[in-house]
Amino acid sequence: MSRGLRIMDDELRVMLNHTSSREETCRRLLRVMRTQQPFIDLSLDPQLLLVNHNIRLPIDLRPTSAFHAAHHALSALRILLLFADDYPDLYAATLAVWPDAWRWAAFFHPKFKNVTHSDLASLLPGVNVVIAACAHVEGRQLVLETQDACHLLLDLWLNLFDYIPKISASASPEQLQELDHSLARTICNFVRDIPEKENNPGHPRVIFLVDNALLAAGGNVRKLYRKALSERFIHFTLQKPFPMDAFGRCLADTHEFISILPGPPRDVVYTLIESWNVSSTLTENFRFRRSSALG
């Protein structure tokens, strides 16, 4: 690890465990953002790095590379975003570097295959900084205004289980379920921002989200529903033991998103009903076994 990364790690660790006030911690975090090299390096363009250093894709995220420094800075930026609640100066400072952070987050998106080993460790920093930014209305507005950001966020959620074979060896099923839930919850926040969304299909935000979801599905409505519903639910029902809690969250999240989409194809609805039947049967069996054991 470079000296700059090591110093930043040490400072963040001390601040997060420090007994001083939250205000003092925020002031120190602001100083880290303004002075530490990894944050400064976020302003570098990854594509220019490739050209100027004659580097070929896919790149290796070894600690000695400039790509590793930016990758690490995305993780640190997420920490700052999590600390930014109710502190306008810190929040403004973190959002000010959003264009640079997004450029790197997009570069690390698995769709582009820019990284030699696509695993959870390479995926999470870019994903988590977007999720953290979207926790606030201002952050969600920035994402909506950033070219391709909404499309790539929806692409990651819809196609997550296509990307999973490349990252599943580095992650447990529970970690992948949590990632799926975090992505879905983030997308649902965009839906919740729409006033009277059920009766307002012509709202510009509804049209924008639907268009980007269709773009992520190659313009195919049937594929969009298959990705959002069928493949997702089948993934859960094939797991043993059946992850009831995670599946329930998935149903709730997905239902909220599809409420703004065009009418679903019949076979997709059938898959959804079958998934509900499976979950209901498993729940009843669990209750029966539990009551028998208690009785």
mmCIF file of N, CA and C in Angstrom, residues 184-185 188 246-258:
data_model
loop_
_atom_site.group_PDB
_atom_site.id
_atom_site.type_symbol
_atom_site.label_atom_id
_atom_site.label_comp_id
_atom_site.label_asym_id
_atom_site.label_seq_id
_atom_site.Cartn_x
_atom_site.Cartn_y
_atom_site.Cartn_z
ATOM 1 N N ALA A 184 -31.769 -2.806 -4.945
ATOM 2 C CA ALA A 184 -33.211 -2.655 -5.145
ATOM 3 C C ALA A 184 -33.771 -1.529 -4.287
ATOM 4 N N ARG A 185 -33.305 -1.449 -3.049
ATOM 5 C CA ARG A 185 -33.782 -0.393 -2.148
ATOM 6 C C ARG A 185 -33.387 0.988 -2.675
ATOM 7 N N CYS A 188 -35.676 1.784 -5.492
ATOM 8 C CA CYS A 188 -37.001 2.117 -4.958
ATOM 9 C C CYS A 188 -37.052 3.546 -4.429
ATOM 10 N N ALA A 246 -34.721 -13.009 3.102
ATOM 11 C CA ALA A 246 -34.161 -12.316 1.939
ATOM 12 C C ALA A 246 -35.154 -12.327 0.781
ATOM 13 N N PHE A 247 -35.866 -13.438 0.621
ATOM 14 C CA PHE A 247 -36.841 -13.533 -0.464
ATOM 15 C C PHE A 247 -38.007 -12.573 -0.233
ATOM 16 N N GLY A 248 -38.443 -12.455 1.009
ATOM 17 C CA GLY A 248 -39.519 -11.520 1.323
ATOM 18 C C GLY A 248 -39.135 -10.088 1.010
ATOM 19 N N ARG A 249 -37.890 -9.723 1.333
ATOM 20 C CA ARG A 249 -37.411 -8.374 1.016
ATOM 21 C C ARG A 249 -37.355 -8.174 -0.490
ATOM 22 N N CYS A 250 -36.912 -9.210 -1.200
ATOM 23 C CA CYS A 250 -36.813 -9.131 -2.660
ATOM 24 C C CYS A 250 -38.190 -8.905 -3.281
ATOM 25 N N LEU A 251 -39.196 -9.622 -2.793
ATOM 26 C CA LEU A 251 -40.550 -9.447 -3.308
ATOM 27 C C LEU A 251 -41.047 -8.022 -3.095
ATOM 28 N N ALA A 252 -40.829 -7.500 -1.891
ATOM 29 C CA ALA A 252 -41.312 -6.154 -1.578
ATOM 30 C C ALA A 252 -40.607 -5.104 -2.434
ATOM 31 N N ASP A 253 -39.279 -5.225 -2.538
ATOM 32 C CA ASP A 253 -38.517 -4.254 -3.329
ATOM 33 C C ASP A 253 -38.926 -4.289 -4.797
ATOM 34 N N THR A 254 -39.004 -5.502 -5.344
ATOM 35 C CA THR A 254 -39.290 -5.644 -6.767
ATOM 36 C C THR A 254 -40.702 -5.177 -7.094
ATOM 37 N N HIS A 255 -41.645 -5.488 -6.205
ATOM 38 C CA HIS A 255 -43.028 -5.055 -6.432
ATOM 39 C C HIS A 255 -43.111 -3.541 -6.529
ATOM 40 N N GLU A 256 -42.360 -2.846 -5.682
ATOM 41 C CA GLU A 256 -42.403 -1.384 -5.708
ATOM 42 C C GLU A 256 -41.854 -0.840 -7.023
ATOM 43 N N PHE A 257 -40.808 -1.469 -7.537
ATOM 44 C CA PHE A 257 -40.225 -0.985 -8.784
ATOM 45 C C PHE A 257 -41.131 -1.265 -9.972
ATOM 46 N N ILE A 258 -41.684 -2.483 -10.043
ATOM 47 C CA ILE A 258 -42.485 -2.834 -11.220
ATOM 48 C C ILE A 258 -43.825 -2.105 -11.231
#
